Amino acid sequence: MSRKPEKLIDKKGLRLDGRKPDELRPIKIEVGVLPNTDGSAYIQQGKNKILAGVYGPRELHPKHLALPDRTVLRCRYRMAPFSVQERKSPAPSRRDIELSKVIREALEPSVFLEYYPRTGIDIHIEVLQADGGTRCASITAASLALADAGIPMQDLVTACAAGKVDNTIVLDLMDTEDKEGGADVPVALMPNLNAITLLQMDGILSLEEFEKAANLALEGCRKIYPMQKEALKAKYVSVKEVEE
Ligand code: UDP
């Protein structure tokens, strides 16, 4: 068992991994990584490694779930048994089911659902390695996978969390900060529309601290958004080069 760290913020104001309070973990994003899907994306955010694959819009099975006026967005978030220190059972946990719902609801407002009546769009999220903030990194990747599948959207959705550790509000919590810290506020944003699609809070914060954390998380989303756009562009530049 890992020992509880003495302090999450050192005398210089730096965190366990050397980051400043308002610093993101290193992020790497790739779009179009799974040729067998209609759209896909891969994200590495710190030690998180997450794949998102999209199928659709296509005929929905079972058919009785189909809606006459819009597509049905379905999402499955899954953690690989080897993604965390203590082996995770491959059976869906309550947390997996909750996160699947939360992620779907964060993405739904961005998609023009009414364009594809009587169909379904399936989003599959596979967490290969987890280190805190997987719901946010999953949303960031899944939104790109939807865009890669050519699904018309109002905007990309970008997500990031902020929280409190050792009485300091910090951005993009990693696993130890998430577990040992005081609170966690995951936020998802459509940056171009400035519309929030997810806002959760785990832990206890004063109103002032909550506002500070939510604003810091929004700032984090705005920093990740250009990285998403770059990753999308990189995919299409490579496709164009192959075609030429
Ligand atoms: N975690 C774990 N075992 C589990 C589920 C989660 O070790 O069965 C870790 C994992 O690193 C995850 C973190 O706990 O990222 C925080 O989980 P939380 O439920 O807060 O969601 P997240 O922060 O990943 O969105």
XYZ file of N, CA, C and O and ligand atoms in Angstrom, residues 25 48 50 77 79 83-89 93 95-96 98-99 103 127 129-138 161 173-176 178-179 184 186 200 202, ligand 1:
185
model
N -0.979 19.042 -16.651
C 0.001 17.987 -16.907
C 0.341 18.008 -18.403
O -0.446 18.540 -19.206
N -2.352 9.451 -17.550
C -3.585 8.907 -18.132
C -3.340 8.534 -19.589
O -2.740 9.315 -20.330
N -5.813 7.146 -22.661
C -7.226 6.850 -22.938
C -7.489 6.840 -24.443
O -7.048 7.739 -25.167
N -17.936 3.959 -20.873
C -16.614 4.236 -20.291
C -16.152 2.963 -19.613
O -16.901 2.371 -18.839
N -12.682 0.884 -17.750
C -11.289 0.899 -17.303
C -10.714 -0.498 -17.485
O -11.342 -1.483 -17.042
N -5.397 -0.860 -15.582
C -5.266 0.604 -15.693
C -4.974 1.277 -14.357
O -4.580 2.433 -14.322
N -5.217 0.566 -13.267
C -5.003 1.153 -11.939
C -4.114 0.226 -11.107
O -3.920 -0.936 -11.475
N -3.575 0.739 -9.989
C -2.616 -0.041 -9.186
C -3.202 -1.354 -8.705
O -2.601 -2.399 -8.819
N -4.417 -1.271 -8.135
C -5.068 -2.484 -7.662
C -5.963 -2.979 -8.783
O -6.846 -2.227 -9.229
N -5.763 -4.215 -9.253
C -6.499 -4.714 -10.414
C -7.984 -4.376 -10.342
O -8.632 -4.609 -9.328
N -8.506 -3.818 -11.457
C -9.925 -3.471 -11.479
C -10.682 -4.618 -12.120
O -10.247 -5.126 -13.156
N -11.793 -5.021 -11.540
C -12.600 -6.088 -12.145
C -13.080 -5.615 -13.515
O -13.490 -4.469 -13.668
N -18.416 -1.306 -13.063
C -18.704 -0.927 -11.681
C -19.763 0.168 -11.691
O -20.079 0.734 -12.741
N -19.274 3.053 -10.643
C -18.552 4.248 -11.099
C -18.477 4.290 -12.638
O -18.710 5.332 -13.247
N -18.187 3.142 -13.269
C -18.108 3.091 -14.738
C -19.457 3.500 -15.341
O -19.512 4.223 -16.339
N -21.819 5.320 -13.939
C -22.065 6.750 -13.692
C -21.248 7.607 -14.661
O -21.760 8.546 -15.281
N -19.963 7.251 -14.819
C -19.117 8.067 -15.703
C -19.584 7.975 -17.159
O -19.527 8.958 -17.884
N -20.376 11.416 -19.014
C -19.629 11.771 -20.234
C -20.607 11.978 -21.391
O -20.494 12.931 -22.160
N -10.068 3.210 -20.906
C -8.992 3.794 -20.096
C -7.914 2.713 -19.938
O -8.136 1.688 -19.309
N -4.683 3.440 -18.877
C -3.945 3.772 -17.658
C -4.622 4.988 -17.033
O -4.930 5.945 -17.745
N -4.852 4.912 -15.712
C -5.588 5.999 -15.050
C -4.730 6.668 -13.992
O -4.013 6.001 -13.244
N -4.799 7.981 -13.954
C -4.054 8.711 -12.920
C -4.808 9.977 -12.511
O -4.248 11.069 -12.479
N -6.107 9.849 -12.283
C -6.910 11.007 -11.862
C -7.369 11.832 -13.045
O -6.624 12.057 -13.995
N -8.621 12.270 -12.983
C -9.154 13.127 -14.051
C -9.458 12.382 -15.331
O -9.438 12.969 -16.415
N -9.822 11.089 -15.218
C -10.071 10.339 -16.451
C -11.387 10.745 -17.115
O -11.513 10.654 -18.323
N -12.375 11.195 -16.308
C -13.644 11.583 -16.948
C -13.413 12.776 -17.861
O -13.955 12.855 -18.956
N -12.572 13.714 -17.410
C -12.319 14.917 -18.212
C -11.516 14.570 -19.462
O -11.876 14.969 -20.569
N -10.442 13.802 -19.287
C -9.619 13.435 -20.445
C -10.452 12.614 -21.435
O -10.292 12.751 -22.657
N -11.374 11.797 -20.910
C -12.235 10.984 -21.786
C -13.152 11.880 -22.620
O -13.365 11.632 -23.812
N -10.332 19.417 -14.782
C -10.759 19.558 -13.385
C -9.815 20.491 -12.640
O -8.660 20.683 -13.036
N -5.900 17.804 -11.334
C -5.403 16.949 -10.254
C -5.004 15.562 -10.748
O -5.723 14.956 -11.536
N -3.854 15.083 -10.275
C -3.481 13.695 -10.569
C -3.990 12.806 -9.429
O -4.525 13.308 -8.439
N -3.815 11.506 -9.610
C -4.463 10.541 -8.718
C -4.267 10.827 -7.220
O -5.240 10.888 -6.466
N -2.999 11.053 -6.794
C -2.743 11.270 -5.357
C -3.442 12.529 -4.879
O -4.007 12.552 -3.788
N -6.114 13.833 -6.170
C -7.544 13.526 -6.204
C -7.946 12.794 -4.924
O -8.950 13.117 -4.276
N -7.123 11.802 -4.537
C -7.489 10.948 -3.388
C -7.205 11.625 -2.049
O -7.980 11.518 -1.119
N -12.598 18.270 -5.641
C -12.322 18.102 -7.071
C -13.525 18.666 -7.842
O -14.661 18.293 -7.539
N -14.691 18.836 -11.638
C -14.546 18.617 -13.069
C -15.529 19.490 -13.862
O -16.691 19.601 -13.487
N -19.304 19.302 -11.885
C -19.502 18.422 -10.735
C -18.612 18.897 -9.594
O -17.671 19.663 -9.822
N -16.754 17.160 -6.001
C -16.562 16.067 -5.056
C -15.740 16.648 -3.905
O -14.671 17.202 -4.140
N -9.174 4.813 -9.499
C -8.618 3.646 -9.026
N -9.394 2.490 -9.052
C -10.675 2.478 -9.506
C -11.228 3.698 -9.970
C -10.449 4.831 -9.947
O -7.463 3.621 -8.628
O -11.330 1.423 -9.514
C -8.334 6.024 -9.525
C -7.970 6.436 -10.952
O -6.627 6.868 -11.006
C -8.906 7.587 -11.205
C -8.930 8.229 -9.823
O -9.022 7.118 -8.953
O -8.444 8.434 -12.217
C -10.031 9.214 -9.578
O -11.263 8.667 -9.840
P -12.597 9.530 -9.901
O -13.738 8.601 -9.609
O -12.442 10.773 -9.094
O -12.735 9.928 -11.459
P -11.724 10.729 -12.407
O -10.966 11.714 -11.539
O -10.816 9.696 -13.018
O -12.599 11.395 -13.406
